[in-house]
């Protein structure tokens, strides 16, 4: 048992997510220091870490585990060394803000990830990314705690990063370090604008969603769609394209609907429940399987007290 101040525990607290639907946490806290986080682990070693809630769907009945936010200043500290390119960022720091700051300091490496709402911890766990790079590309190391509260430092080469995968899910990320590359701030600002414009053009960024709900599947065999479009074995196909071609755009269950703009964005309209989104995800996956013979795997992380509502566990 750690001798430290216990974090203030709120009961029956809302869990803010970008979907803006779903249930509450039986217990919620925002530790103000590392010792308080340790105390949280003493209270519930199975605690769940909430980042920005941008890839999260909380079931309507909420969750029994202690939900922990690392958004207190103690976990948001950022340091940027423009000469060496070394950047250190706390797990609760805002990722888009960090990207702007690194660009302002003339450091190249993160600008392609603009438009991805996240905390540093959430982006590390998900290995967030897209057409213009991944979180892991310029990472040096991750600092974390294991569930027994022991500090862990993982060098990048020891982390099994892959597409939307970090293998860090059992850890509590507390801080990361990047090695960025000095570059011309004006050039980086232009690149930032280009990448943001691509996202804004193709995605419904102003609606309530968790971004793409499904991962893009890698094909085990060549695929020819009824539309005539063909993809080679080994290719990673846009799940949004498959959802679109399967005719799901505009499909709705209760208040949840498939975006007209990007098929992989499922939107929660006012009045939607988390169960509406889960039911819509199931229906979309069923239709894509019927249309293309492809099984879509969820990217969104679902928290529930009932295993049957989680679709499947969070990213392995
Ligand atoms: P959360 O959603 O809060 O949590 C996600 C998972 O990480 C949970 O399992 C949580 O427990 C865990 N977690 C969070 N912090 C920690 C920590 N410190 N330690 C341990 N576990 C932790 N994603 C992309 O990859 N590319 C995109 O282009 C993209 N575009 C998006 C656009 C929109 C409009 C939205 C709403 C989402 C988009 N997403 C995208 C999804 C989302 O932004 C990313 O998955 C992001 O990394 C989620 O970070 P978060 O802090 O919100 O994590
Ligand atoms: N497309 C369609 N219809 C759609 C959606 C896409 O025809 O409804 C087509 C596009 O026209 C394009 C192709 O599919 O030719 C690829 O589309 P896009 O560039 O939008 O990329 P994506 O593969 O669908 C991925 C990520 C996004 C990331 C973008 C851009 C996944 C699951 N999605 O989408 O990440 O922002 O690339 O980098 O990997 C997320 O993970 O939450 C997310 C939004």
mmCIF file of C-alpha atoms and ligand atoms in Angstrom:
data_model
loop_
_atom_site.group_PDB
_atom_site.id
_atom_site.type_symbol
_atom_site.label_atom_id
_atom_site.label_comp_id
_atom_site.label_asym_id
_atom_site.label_seq_id
_atom_site.Cartn_x
_atom_site.Cartn_y
_atom_site.Cartn_z
ATOM 1 C CA UNK A 1 0.000 0.000 0.000
ATOM 2 C CA UNK A 2 1.434 3.393 -1.005
ATOM 3 C CA UNK A 3 1.408 6.136 1.646
ATOM 4 C CA UNK A 4 0.114 9.132 -0.330
ATOM 5 C CA UNK A 5 -2.864 11.408 -0.542
ATOM 6 C CA UNK A 6 -5.817 9.674 -2.113
ATOM 7 C CA UNK A 7 -7.216 11.384 -5.211
ATOM 8 C CA UNK A 8 -10.673 12.926 -4.812
ATOM 9 C CA UNK A 9 -13.153 10.303 -5.970
ATOM 10 C CA UNK A 10 -16.359 11.447 -7.658
ATOM 11 C CA UNK A 11 -19.254 9.009 -7.716
ATOM 12 C CA UNK A 12 -21.604 8.474 -10.658
ATOM 13 C CA UNK A 13 -19.567 10.921 -12.746
ATOM 14 C CA UNK A 14 -20.030 11.615 -16.472
ATOM 15 C CA UNK A 15 -17.357 10.314 -18.856
ATOM 16 C CA UNK A 16 -16.786 12.982 -21.520
ATOM 17 C CA UNK A 17 -16.271 11.507 -24.996
ATOM 18 C CA UNK A 18 -16.380 12.890 -28.528
ATOM 19 C CA UNK A 19 -19.503 10.795 -29.233
ATOM 20 C CA UNK A 20 -21.228 12.649 -26.367
ATOM 21 C CA UNK A 21 -23.354 9.584 -25.573
ATOM 22 C CA UNK A 22 -23.052 6.803 -23.032
ATOM 23 C CA UNK A 23 -23.098 6.149 -19.352
ATOM 24 C CA UNK A 24 -21.228 7.211 -16.253
ATOM 25 C CA UNK A 25 -18.363 6.022 -14.122
ATOM 26 C CA UNK A 26 -19.322 4.559 -10.754
ATOM 27 C CA UNK A 27 -16.070 6.213 -9.569
ATOM 28 C CA UNK A 28 -13.968 8.858 -11.317
ATOM 29 C CA UNK A 29 -10.813 10.748 -10.366
ATOM 30 C CA UNK A 30 -8.209 13.104 -11.795
ATOM 31 C CA UNK A 31 -5.015 12.528 -9.783
ATOM 32 C CA UNK A 32 -3.047 15.716 -9.161
ATOM 33 C CA UNK A 33 0.322 13.959 -8.871
ATOM 34 C CA UNK A 34 2.103 10.672 -9.530
ATOM 35 C CA UNK A 35 1.642 9.570 -5.880
ATOM 36 C CA UNK A 36 -2.105 10.197 -6.256
ATOM 37 C CA UNK A 37 -2.130 8.049 -9.394
ATOM 38 C CA UNK A 38 -0.380 5.314 -7.382
ATOM 39 C CA UNK A 39 -3.135 5.591 -4.765
ATOM 40 C CA UNK A 40 -5.707 5.231 -7.541
ATOM 41 C CA UNK A 41 -3.998 2.000 -8.565
ATOM 42 C CA UNK A 42 -4.124 0.792 -4.969
ATOM 43 C CA UNK A 43 -7.860 1.497 -4.917
ATOM 44 C CA UNK A 44 -8.517 -0.283 -8.223
ATOM 45 C CA UNK A 45 -5.702 -2.018 -10.128
ATOM 46 C CA UNK A 46 -8.208 -2.560 -12.976
ATOM 47 C CA UNK A 47 -8.801 1.191 -13.336
ATOM 48 C CA UNK A 48 -9.493 2.576 -16.820
ATOM 49 C CA UNK A 49 -7.583 5.553 -18.191
ATOM 50 C CA UNK A 50 -9.601 8.186 -20.021
ATOM 51 C CA UNK A 51 -7.684 10.254 -22.570
ATOM 52 C CA UNK A 52 -9.600 12.814 -24.620
ATOM 53 C CA UNK A 53 -12.384 10.272 -25.225
ATOM 54 C CA UNK A 54 -11.918 10.659 -28.994
ATOM 55 C CA UNK A 55 -11.803 6.930 -29.722
ATOM 56 C CA UNK A 56 -14.117 5.811 -26.985
ATOM 57 C CA UNK A 57 -17.705 4.605 -26.781
ATOM 58 C CA UNK A 58 -19.031 4.132 -23.252
ATOM 59 C CA UNK A 59 -22.009 1.810 -22.969
ATOM 60 C CA UNK A 60 -25.221 3.413 -21.672
ATOM 61 C CA UNK A 61 -24.946 1.644 -18.291
ATOM 62 C CA UNK A 62 -21.462 3.017 -17.661
ATOM 63 C CA UNK A 63 -18.571 1.160 -16.046
ATOM 64 C CA UNK A 64 -17.847 -0.115 -12.522
ATOM 65 C CA UNK A 65 -14.066 0.402 -12.597
ATOM 66 C CA UNK A 66 -12.386 3.582 -11.344
ATOM 67 C CA UNK A 67 -12.043 5.894 -14.374
ATOM 68 C CA UNK A 68 -8.925 8.044 -14.241
ATOM 69 C CA UNK A 69 -8.261 11.231 -16.175
ATOM 70 C CA UNK A 70 -4.644 12.387 -16.491
ATOM 71 C CA UNK A 71 -5.580 15.950 -17.430
ATOM 72 C CA UNK A 72 -4.264 17.550 -14.229
ATOM 73 C CA UNK A 73 -1.266 19.882 -14.796
ATOM 74 C CA UNK A 74 1.094 17.279 -13.279
ATOM 75 C CA UNK A 75 0.511 15.063 -16.324
ATOM 76 C CA UNK A 76 0.410 17.796 -18.986
ATOM 77 C CA UNK A 77 3.963 19.080 -18.771
ATOM 78 C CA UNK A 78 5.634 19.648 -22.164
ATOM 79 C CA UNK A 79 9.246 20.538 -22.909
ATOM 80 C CA UNK A 80 10.570 21.292 -26.376
ATOM 81 C CA UNK A 81 14.262 21.680 -27.183
ATOM 82 C CA UNK A 82 14.410 23.255 -30.671
ATOM 83 C CA UNK A 83 18.173 22.600 -30.972
ATOM 84 C CA UNK A 84 18.258 18.888 -30.236
ATOM 85 C CA UNK A 85 14.695 18.223 -31.422
ATOM 86 C CA UNK A 86 13.919 16.334 -28.212
ATOM 87 C CA UNK A 87 10.327 16.808 -27.085
ATOM 88 C CA UNK A 88 8.890 15.440 -23.860
ATOM 89 C CA UNK A 89 5.132 15.462 -23.282
ATOM 90 C CA UNK A 90 2.987 14.282 -20.373
ATOM 91 C CA UNK A 91 0.274 11.720 -21.082
ATOM 92 C CA UNK A 92 -2.510 14.231 -20.451
ATOM 93 C CA UNK A 93 -1.122 16.910 -22.781
ATOM 94 C CA UNK A 94 -3.275 17.850 -25.760
ATOM 95 C CA UNK A 95 -1.827 16.297 -28.919
ATOM 96 C CA UNK A 96 -3.056 18.874 -31.485
ATOM 97 C CA UNK A 97 -1.689 21.678 -29.281
ATOM 98 C CA UNK A 98 1.679 19.908 -29.063
ATOM 99 C CA UNK A 99 1.746 19.602 -32.868
ATOM 100 C CA UNK A 100 1.177 23.347 -33.278
ATOM 101 C CA UNK A 101 3.868 24.071 -30.681
ATOM 102 C CA UNK A 102 6.460 21.835 -32.376
ATOM 103 C CA UNK A 103 5.725 23.447 -35.745
ATOM 104 C CA UNK A 104 6.103 26.894 -34.194
ATOM 105 C CA UNK A 105 9.501 25.808 -32.847
ATOM 106 C CA UNK A 106 10.537 24.625 -36.331
ATOM 107 C CA UNK A 107 10.489 20.919 -35.545
ATOM 108 C CA UNK A 108 9.381 18.467 -38.199
ATOM 109 C CA UNK A 109 7.758 15.081 -37.562
ATOM 110 C CA UNK A 110 4.311 15.536 -36.012
ATOM 111 C CA UNK A 111 2.691 18.003 -38.435
ATOM 112 C CA UNK A 112 1.085 15.245 -40.578
ATOM 113 C CA UNK A 113 -0.944 14.129 -37.552
ATOM 114 C CA UNK A 114 -2.874 17.374 -37.237
ATOM 115 C CA UNK A 115 -6.635 16.941 -36.965
ATOM 116 C CA UNK A 116 -6.408 13.898 -34.695
ATOM 117 C CA UNK A 117 -8.041 14.792 -31.378
ATOM 118 C CA UNK A 118 -6.158 13.044 -28.573
ATOM 119 C CA UNK A 119 -4.152 13.227 -25.440
ATOM 120 C CA UNK A 120 -0.555 12.089 -25.761
ATOM 121 C CA UNK A 121 -1.369 8.902 -23.811
ATOM 122 C CA UNK A 122 -4.364 8.016 -25.991
ATOM 123 C CA UNK A 123 -2.446 8.682 -29.214
ATOM 124 C CA UNK A 124 0.403 6.453 -27.985
ATOM 125 C CA UNK A 125 -1.898 3.576 -27.027
ATOM 126 C CA UNK A 126 -3.754 3.745 -30.364
ATOM 127 C CA UNK A 127 -0.645 4.555 -32.425
ATOM 128 C CA UNK A 128 -2.879 7.178 -34.000
ATOM 129 C CA UNK A 129 -2.157 8.195 -37.554
ATOM 130 C CA UNK A 130 -3.239 8.208 -41.143
ATOM 131 C CA UNK A 131 -2.033 8.854 -44.652
ATOM 132 C CA UNK A 132 0.624 11.313 -43.426
ATOM 133 C CA UNK A 133 2.283 9.231 -40.719
ATOM 134 C CA UNK A 134 1.865 7.534 -37.368
ATOM 135 C CA UNK A 135 2.424 8.568 -33.770
ATOM 136 C CA UNK A 136 5.274 6.039 -33.495
ATOM 137 C CA UNK A 137 7.275 7.459 -36.432
ATOM 138 C CA UNK A 138 9.381 9.901 -34.395
ATOM 139 C CA UNK A 139 8.938 8.417 -30.941
ATOM 140 C CA UNK A 140 12.001 7.798 -28.776
ATOM 141 C CA UNK A 141 10.514 6.165 -25.687
ATOM 142 C CA UNK A 142 7.424 5.812 -23.523
ATOM 143 C CA UNK A 143 7.320 6.228 -19.742
ATOM 144 C CA UNK A 144 4.571 4.326 -17.973
ATOM 145 C CA UNK A 145 3.425 2.502 -14.852
ATOM 146 C CA UNK A 146 2.450 -1.120 -14.778
ATOM 147 C CA UNK A 147 -0.680 -2.191 -12.919
ATOM 148 C CA UNK A 148 1.379 -2.811 -9.772
ATOM 149 C CA UNK A 149 2.489 0.846 -9.931
ATOM 150 C CA UNK A 150 6.056 0.053 -10.989
ATOM 151 C CA UNK A 151 7.684 2.587 -13.365
ATOM 152 C CA UNK A 152 8.398 1.206 -16.838
ATOM 153 C CA UNK A 153 10.442 2.817 -19.623
ATOM 154 C CA UNK A 154 10.008 1.316 -23.108
ATOM 155 C CA UNK A 155 12.374 2.261 -25.924
ATOM 156 C CA UNK A 156 10.714 2.553 -29.313
ATOM 157 C CA UNK A 157 12.524 -0.512 -30.704
ATOM 158 C CA UNK A 158 11.002 -2.620 -27.904
ATOM 159 C CA UNK A 159 7.419 -1.530 -28.585
ATOM 160 C CA UNK A 160 5.515 -3.648 -31.144
ATOM 161 C CA UNK A 161 4.022 -0.656 -32.954
ATOM 162 C CA UNK A 162 1.924 -1.499 -36.007
ATOM 163 C CA UNK A 163 -1.099 -0.019 -37.744
ATOM 164 C CA UNK A 164 -3.330 1.309 -34.888
ATOM 165 C CA UNK A 165 -1.477 -0.959 -32.483
ATOM 166 C CA UNK A 166 1.032 -0.292 -29.717
ATOM 167 C CA UNK A 167 0.896 -3.383 -27.516
ATOM 168 C CA UNK A 168 1.062 -0.945 -24.565
ATOM 169 C CA UNK A 169 -2.541 -1.464 -23.483
ATOM 170 C CA UNK A 170 -1.716 -3.051 -20.111
ATOM 171 C CA UNK A 171 0.377 -0.049 -19.092
ATOM 172 C CA UNK A 172 -0.570 3.421 -17.906
ATOM 173 C CA UNK A 173 1.332 5.825 -20.118
ATOM 174 C CA UNK A 174 2.584 8.831 -18.126
ATOM 175 C CA UNK A 175 4.944 10.589 -20.568
ATOM 176 C CA UNK A 176 6.519 10.159 -24.003
ATOM 177 C CA UNK A 177 9.634 11.529 -25.687
ATOM 178 C CA UNK A 178 10.031 12.264 -29.387
ATOM 179 C CA UNK A 179 13.081 12.953 -31.506
ATOM 180 C CA UNK A 180 12.001 15.585 -34.056
ATOM 181 C CA UNK A 181 14.002 17.206 -36.843
ATOM 182 C CA UNK A 182 14.803 20.942 -37.079
ATOM 183 C CA UNK A 183 13.216 22.402 -40.207
ATOM 184 C CA UNK A 184 11.845 25.647 -41.651
ATOM 185 C CA UNK A 185 8.757 26.739 -39.629
ATOM 186 C CA UNK A 186 7.116 28.339 -42.694
ATOM 187 C CA UNK A 187 7.420 25.082 -44.669
ATOM 188 C CA UNK A 188 6.044 23.116 -41.719
ATOM 189 C CA UNK A 189 3.113 25.514 -41.350
ATOM 190 C CA UNK A 190 2.204 24.982 -45.026
ATOM 191 C CA UNK A 191 2.365 21.220 -44.556
ATOM 192 C CA UNK A 192 0.187 21.498 -41.436
ATOM 193 C CA UNK A 193 -2.422 23.429 -43.406
ATOM 194 C CA UNK A 194 -2.360 20.903 -46.285
ATOM 195 C CA UNK A 195 -2.863 17.933 -43.942
ATOM 196 C CA UNK A 196 -5.657 19.682 -42.045
ATOM 197 C CA UNK A 197 -7.365 20.634 -45.296
ATOM 198 C CA UNK A 198 -7.300 16.976 -46.451
ATOM 199 C CA UNK A 199 -9.029 15.851 -43.269
ATOM 200 C CA UNK A 200 -11.558 18.679 -43.257
ATOM 201 C CA UNK A 201 -12.419 17.944 -46.907
ATOM 202 C CA UNK A 202 -13.001 14.221 -46.453
ATOM 203 C CA UNK A 203 -14.262 13.848 -42.871
ATOM 204 C CA UNK A 204 -17.226 15.216 -40.846
ATOM 205 C CA UNK A 205 -14.982 16.736 -38.175
ATOM 206 C CA UNK A 206 -17.683 18.903 -36.609
ATOM 207 C CA UNK A 207 -20.097 16.036 -35.858
ATOM 208 C CA UNK A 208 -20.117 13.838 -32.738
ATOM 209 C CA UNK A 209 -18.104 10.702 -33.546
ATOM 210 C CA UNK A 210 -15.006 8.748 -32.632
ATOM 211 C CA UNK A 211 -13.430 9.220 -36.047
ATOM 212 C CA UNK A 212 -13.262 5.932 -37.944
ATOM 213 C CA UNK A 213 -15.151 3.168 -36.134
ATOM 214 C CA UNK A 214 -13.425 0.289 -37.946
ATOM 215 C CA UNK A 215 -9.799 -0.422 -38.819
ATOM 216 C CA UNK A 216 -8.890 -0.626 -42.477
ATOM 217 C CA UNK A 217 -8.687 -4.370 -43.223
ATOM 218 C CA UNK A 218 -5.597 -5.948 -44.771
ATOM 219 C CA UNK A 219 -6.594 -8.299 -47.580
ATOM 220 C CA UNK A 220 -5.545 -11.943 -47.332
ATOM 221 C CA UNK A 221 -6.591 -12.545 -50.947
ATOM 222 C CA UNK A 222 -7.230 -10.323 -53.985
ATOM 223 C CA UNK A 223 -10.575 -8.531 -53.811
ATOM 224 C CA UNK A 224 -12.839 -7.517 -56.670
ATOM 225 C CA UNK A 225 -15.893 -5.574 -55.619
ATOM 226 C CA UNK A 226 -19.208 -5.774 -57.492
ATOM 227 C CA UNK A 227 -18.437 -2.151 -58.501
ATOM 228 C CA UNK A 228 -15.437 -3.441 -60.524
ATOM 229 C CA UNK A 229 -12.828 -1.951 -58.151
ATOM 230 C CA UNK A 230 -9.988 -4.412 -57.536
ATOM 231 C CA UNK A 231 -7.393 -4.635 -54.749
ATOM 232 C CA UNK A 232 -4.323 -6.870 -54.441
ATOM 233 C CA UNK A 233 -3.712 -9.374 -51.662
ATOM 234 C CA UNK A 234 -1.780 -7.667 -48.871
ATOM 235 C CA UNK A 235 -3.332 -4.266 -49.578
ATOM 236 C CA UNK A 236 -4.985 -2.342 -46.768
ATOM 237 C CA UNK A 237 -8.373 -1.180 -48.026
ATOM 238 C CA UNK A 238 -10.287 1.790 -46.669
ATOM 239 C CA UNK A 239 -13.101 0.451 -44.477
ATOM 240 C CA UNK A 240 -14.879 3.705 -45.296
ATOM 241 C CA UNK A 241 -14.741 2.870 -48.994
ATOM 242 C CA UNK A 242 -16.138 -0.639 -48.331
ATOM 243 C CA UNK A 243 -18.933 0.774 -46.138
ATOM 244 C CA UNK A 244 -19.689 3.334 -48.844
ATOM 245 C CA UNK A 245 -19.740 0.768 -51.691
ATOM 246 C CA UNK A 246 -21.904 -1.565 -49.576
ATOM 247 C CA UNK A 247 -24.520 1.207 -49.652
ATOM 248 C CA UNK A 248 -24.425 2.026 -45.945
ATOM 249 C CA UNK A 249 -24.076 5.803 -46.168
ATOM 250 C CA UNK A 250 -27.017 7.411 -44.387
ATOM 251 C CA UNK A 251 -27.981 4.092 -42.727
ATOM 252 C CA UNK A 252 -29.308 4.814 -39.213
ATOM 253 C CA UNK A 253 -30.230 3.014 -36.011
ATOM 254 C CA UNK A 254 -32.083 5.294 -33.588
ATOM 255 C CA UNK A 255 -30.000 8.460 -33.344
ATOM 256 C CA UNK A 256 -26.823 6.922 -34.796
ATOM 257 C CA UNK A 257 -26.123 7.274 -38.512
ATOM 258 C CA UNK A 258 -23.374 6.563 -41.028
ATOM 259 C CA UNK A 259 -21.889 9.841 -42.228
ATOM 260 C CA UNK A 260 -22.695 10.887 -45.794
ATOM 261 C CA UNK A 261 -19.211 12.300 -46.079
ATOM 262 C CA UNK A 262 -17.053 9.383 -44.854
ATOM 263 C CA UNK A 263 -18.517 5.888 -44.478
ATOM 264 C CA UNK A 264 -16.293 4.921 -41.549
ATOM 265 C CA UNK A 265 -17.533 7.834 -39.401
ATOM 266 C CA UNK A 266 -20.595 6.795 -37.443
ATOM 267 C CA UNK A 267 -22.290 9.858 -36.005
ATOM 268 C CA UNK A 268 -24.269 10.223 -32.794
ATOM 269 C CA UNK A 269 -27.071 12.710 -33.388
ATOM 270 C CA UNK A 270 -28.961 14.332 -30.497
ATOM 271 C CA UNK A 271 -30.957 11.660 -28.659
ATOM 272 C CA UNK A 272 -28.670 8.817 -29.747
ATOM 273 C CA UNK A 273 -27.691 6.172 -27.227
ATOM 274 C CA UNK A 274 -24.475 4.204 -27.087
ATOM 275 C CA UNK A 275 -26.502 1.080 -27.872
ATOM 276 C CA UNK A 276 -27.702 2.783 -31.096
ATOM 277 C CA UNK A 277 -24.062 3.211 -32.138
ATOM 278 C CA UNK A 278 -23.193 -0.378 -31.199
ATOM 279 C CA UNK A 279 -26.211 -1.722 -33.108
ATOM 280 C CA UNK A 280 -25.275 0.401 -36.127
ATOM 281 C CA UNK A 281 -21.688 -0.859 -36.024
ATOM 282 C CA UNK A 282 -22.988 -4.442 -36.013
ATOM 283 C CA UNK A 283 -25.322 -3.750 -38.946
ATOM 284 C CA UNK A 284 -22.599 -1.992 -40.975
ATOM 285 C CA UNK A 285 -20.185 -4.880 -40.371
ATOM 286 C CA UNK A 286 -22.894 -7.377 -41.366
ATOM 287 C CA UNK A 287 -23.595 -5.539 -44.636
ATOM 288 C CA UNK A 288 -19.913 -5.139 -45.550
ATOM 289 C CA UNK A 289 -19.392 -8.850 -44.907
ATOM 290 C CA UNK A 290 -22.346 -9.680 -47.135
ATOM 291 C CA UNK A 291 -21.138 -7.318 -49.856
ATOM 292 C CA UNK A 292 -17.380 -7.939 -49.890
ATOM 293 C CA UNK A 293 -16.809 -11.005 -47.688
ATOM 294 C CA UNK A 294 -14.593 -8.873 -45.418
ATOM 295 C CA UNK A 295 -14.888 -8.889 -41.624
ATOM 296 C CA UNK A 296 -14.415 -5.405 -40.234
ATOM 297 C CA UNK A 297 -12.612 -5.088 -36.923
ATOM 298 C CA UNK A 298 -13.580 -2.208 -34.594
ATOM 299 C CA UNK A 299 -11.066 0.568 -34.055
ATOM 300 C CA UNK A 300 -13.237 2.354 -31.511
ATOM 301 C CA UNK A 301 -12.735 1.150 -27.935
ATOM 302 C CA UNK A 302 -15.989 0.188 -26.217
ATOM 303 C CA UNK A 303 -16.260 0.332 -22.425
ATOM 304 C CA UNK A 304 -19.084 -1.629 -20.827
ATOM 305 C CA UNK A 305 -19.878 -3.593 -17.700
ATOM 306 C CA UNK A 306 -21.286 -6.308 -19.975
ATOM 307 C CA UNK A 307 -18.866 -8.257 -22.220
ATOM 308 C CA UNK A 308 -21.589 -8.759 -24.865
ATOM 309 C CA UNK A 309 -21.732 -4.990 -25.485
ATOM 310 C CA UNK A 310 -18.034 -4.452 -26.065
ATOM 311 C CA UNK A 311 -18.140 -5.866 -29.636
ATOM 312 C CA UNK A 312 -14.743 -7.341 -28.801
ATOM 313 C CA UNK A 313 -11.941 -6.323 -26.480
ATOM 314 C CA UNK A 314 -10.020 -3.122 -27.212
ATOM 315 C CA UNK A 315 -7.172 -3.350 -29.706
ATOM 316 C CA UNK A 316 -4.952 -6.295 -28.775
HETATM 317 P P1 LIG B 1 -9.281 7.826 -25.572
HETATM 318 O O1 LIG B 1 -10.288 7.747 -26.662
HETATM 319 O O2 LIG B 1 -9.666 8.562 -24.351
HETATM 320 O O3 LIG B 1 -8.813 6.350 -25.184
HETATM 321 C C1 LIG B 1 -8.479 5.413 -26.168
HETATM 322 C C2 LIG B 1 -7.810 4.203 -25.486
HETATM 323 O O4 LIG B 1 -6.557 4.601 -24.965
HETATM 324 C C3 LIG B 1 -8.607 3.673 -24.288
HETATM 325 O O5 LIG B 1 -8.429 2.273 -24.225
HETATM 326 C C4 LIG B 1 -7.938 4.320 -23.086
HETATM 327 O O6 LIG B 1 -8.070 3.590 -21.884
HETATM 328 C C5 LIG B 1 -6.493 4.327 -23.559
HETATM 329 N N1 LIG B 1 -5.682 5.385 -22.941
HETATM 330 C C6 LIG B 1 -5.791 6.725 -23.084
HETATM 331 N N2 LIG B 1 -4.813 7.351 -22.420
HETATM 332 C C7 LIG B 1 -4.073 6.401 -21.827
HETATM 333 C C8 LIG B 1 -2.904 6.411 -21.009
HETATM 334 N N3 LIG B 1 -2.311 7.541 -20.630
HETATM 335 N N4 LIG B 1 -2.401 5.207 -20.594
HETATM 336 C C9 LIG B 1 -2.995 4.060 -20.951
HETATM 337 N N5 LIG B 1 -4.097 3.982 -21.702
HETATM 338 C C10 LIG B 1 -4.629 5.143 -22.154
HETATM 339 N N6 LIG B 1 -7.491 8.437 -35.041
HETATM 340 C C11 LIG B 1 -6.475 8.228 -35.901
HETATM 341 O O7 LIG B 1 -5.627 7.344 -35.646
HETATM 342 N N7 LIG B 1 -6.359 8.968 -37.053
HETATM 343 C C12 LIG B 1 -7.236 9.933 -37.379
HETATM 344 O O8 LIG B 1 -7.091 10.563 -38.424
HETATM 345 C C13 LIG B 1 -8.305 10.203 -36.466
HETATM 346 N N8 LIG B 1 -9.213 11.174 -36.735
HETATM 347 C C14 LIG B 1 -10.216 11.422 -35.827
HETATM 348 C C15 LIG B 1 -11.109 12.481 -36.070
HETATM 349 C C16 LIG B 1 -12.137 12.733 -35.162
HETATM 350 C C17 LIG B 1 -13.093 13.881 -35.435
HETATM 351 C C18 LIG B 1 -12.260 11.954 -33.975
HETATM 352 C C19 LIG B 1 -13.360 12.233 -32.969
HETATM 353 C C20 LIG B 1 -11.394 10.911 -33.730
HETATM 354 C C21 LIG B 1 -10.359 10.630 -34.652
HETATM 355 N N9 LIG B 1 -9.450 9.596 -34.427
HETATM 356 C C22 LIG B 1 -8.401 9.403 -35.302
HETATM 357 C C23 LIG B 1 -9.560 8.753 -33.221
HETATM 358 C C24 LIG B 1 -8.823 9.359 -31.999
HETATM 359 O O9 LIG B 1 -8.548 10.716 -32.226
HETATM 360 C C25 LIG B 1 -7.516 8.604 -31.712
HETATM 361 O O10 LIG B 1 -7.711 7.215 -31.538
HETATM 362 C C26 LIG B 1 -6.815 9.144 -30.472
HETATM 363 O O11 LIG B 1 -5.561 8.528 -30.369
HETATM 364 C C27 LIG B 1 -7.602 8.886 -29.176
HETATM 365 O O12 LIG B 1 -6.892 9.498 -28.106
HETATM 366 P P2 LIG B 1 -7.637 9.855 -26.752
HETATM 367 O O13 LIG B 1 -6.685 10.545 -25.860
HETATM 368 O O14 LIG B 1 -8.908 10.545 -27.028
HETATM 369 O O15 LIG B 1 -7.912 8.400 -26.169
HETATM 370 N N1 LIG B 2 -13.565 6.595 -49.648
HETATM 371 C C1 LIG B 2 -14.773 6.490 -50.263
HETATM 372 N N2 LIG B 2 -15.899 6.627 -49.520
HETATM 373 C C2 LIG B 2 -15.859 6.889 -48.192
HETATM 374 C C3 LIG B 2 -14.616 7.009 -47.554
HETATM 375 C C4 LIG B 2 -13.469 6.856 -48.313
HETATM 376 O O1 LIG B 2 -14.851 6.237 -51.467
HETATM 377 O O2 LIG B 2 -16.921 7.022 -47.584
HETATM 378 C C5 LIG B 2 -12.331 6.481 -50.458
HETATM 379 C C6 LIG B 2 -11.647 7.842 -50.646
HETATM 380 O O3 LIG B 2 -12.211 8.550 -51.714
HETATM 381 C C7 LIG B 2 -10.206 7.460 -50.875
HETATM 382 C C8 LIG B 2 -10.052 6.180 -50.049
HETATM 383 O O4 LIG B 2 -11.376 5.674 -49.810
HETATM 384 O O5 LIG B 2 -9.992 7.139 -52.213
HETATM 385 C C9 LIG B 2 -9.327 6.442 -48.723
HETATM 386 O O6 LIG B 2 -10.077 7.391 -47.979
HETATM 387 P P1 LIG B 2 -9.396 8.344 -46.874
HETATM 388 O O7 LIG B 2 -8.276 9.094 -47.476
HETATM 389 O O8 LIG B 2 -10.478 9.093 -46.213
HETATM 390 O O9 LIG B 2 -8.719 7.355 -45.864
HETATM 391 P P2 LIG B 2 -9.271 6.131 -45.049
HETATM 392 O O10 LIG B 2 -8.393 4.977 -45.348
HETATM 393 O O11 LIG B 2 -10.734 5.934 -45.225
HETATM 394 C C10 LIG B 2 -7.689 6.568 -43.027
HETATM 395 C C11 LIG B 2 -7.800 6.529 -41.534
HETATM 396 C C12 LIG B 2 -8.269 7.858 -40.980
HETATM 397 C C13 LIG B 2 -7.330 8.959 -41.442
HETATM 398 C C14 LIG B 2 -7.355 8.966 -42.974
HETATM 399 C C15 LIG B 2 -6.495 10.064 -43.585
HETATM 400 C C16 LIG B 2 -8.343 4.285 -40.756
HETATM 401 C C17 LIG B 2 -9.398 3.370 -40.261
HETATM 402 N N3 LIG B 2 -8.746 5.506 -41.113
HETATM 403 O O12 LIG B 2 -9.021 6.640 -43.545
HETATM 404 O O13 LIG B 2 -8.174 7.761 -39.558
HETATM 405 O O14 LIG B 2 -7.745 10.208 -40.945
HETATM 406 O O15 LIG B 2 -6.883 7.687 -43.439
HETATM 407 O O16 LIG B 2 -5.207 9.948 -43.158
HETATM 408 O O17 LIG B 2 -7.174 3.909 -40.821
HETATM 409 C C18 LIG B 2 -9.380 7.174 -37.590
HETATM 410 O O18 LIG B 2 -8.567 6.251 -37.467
HETATM 411 O O19 LIG B 2 -10.252 7.433 -36.721
HETATM 412 C C19 LIG B 2 -9.307 8.017 -38.775
HETATM 413 C C20 LIG B 2 -10.176 8.969 -39.040
#
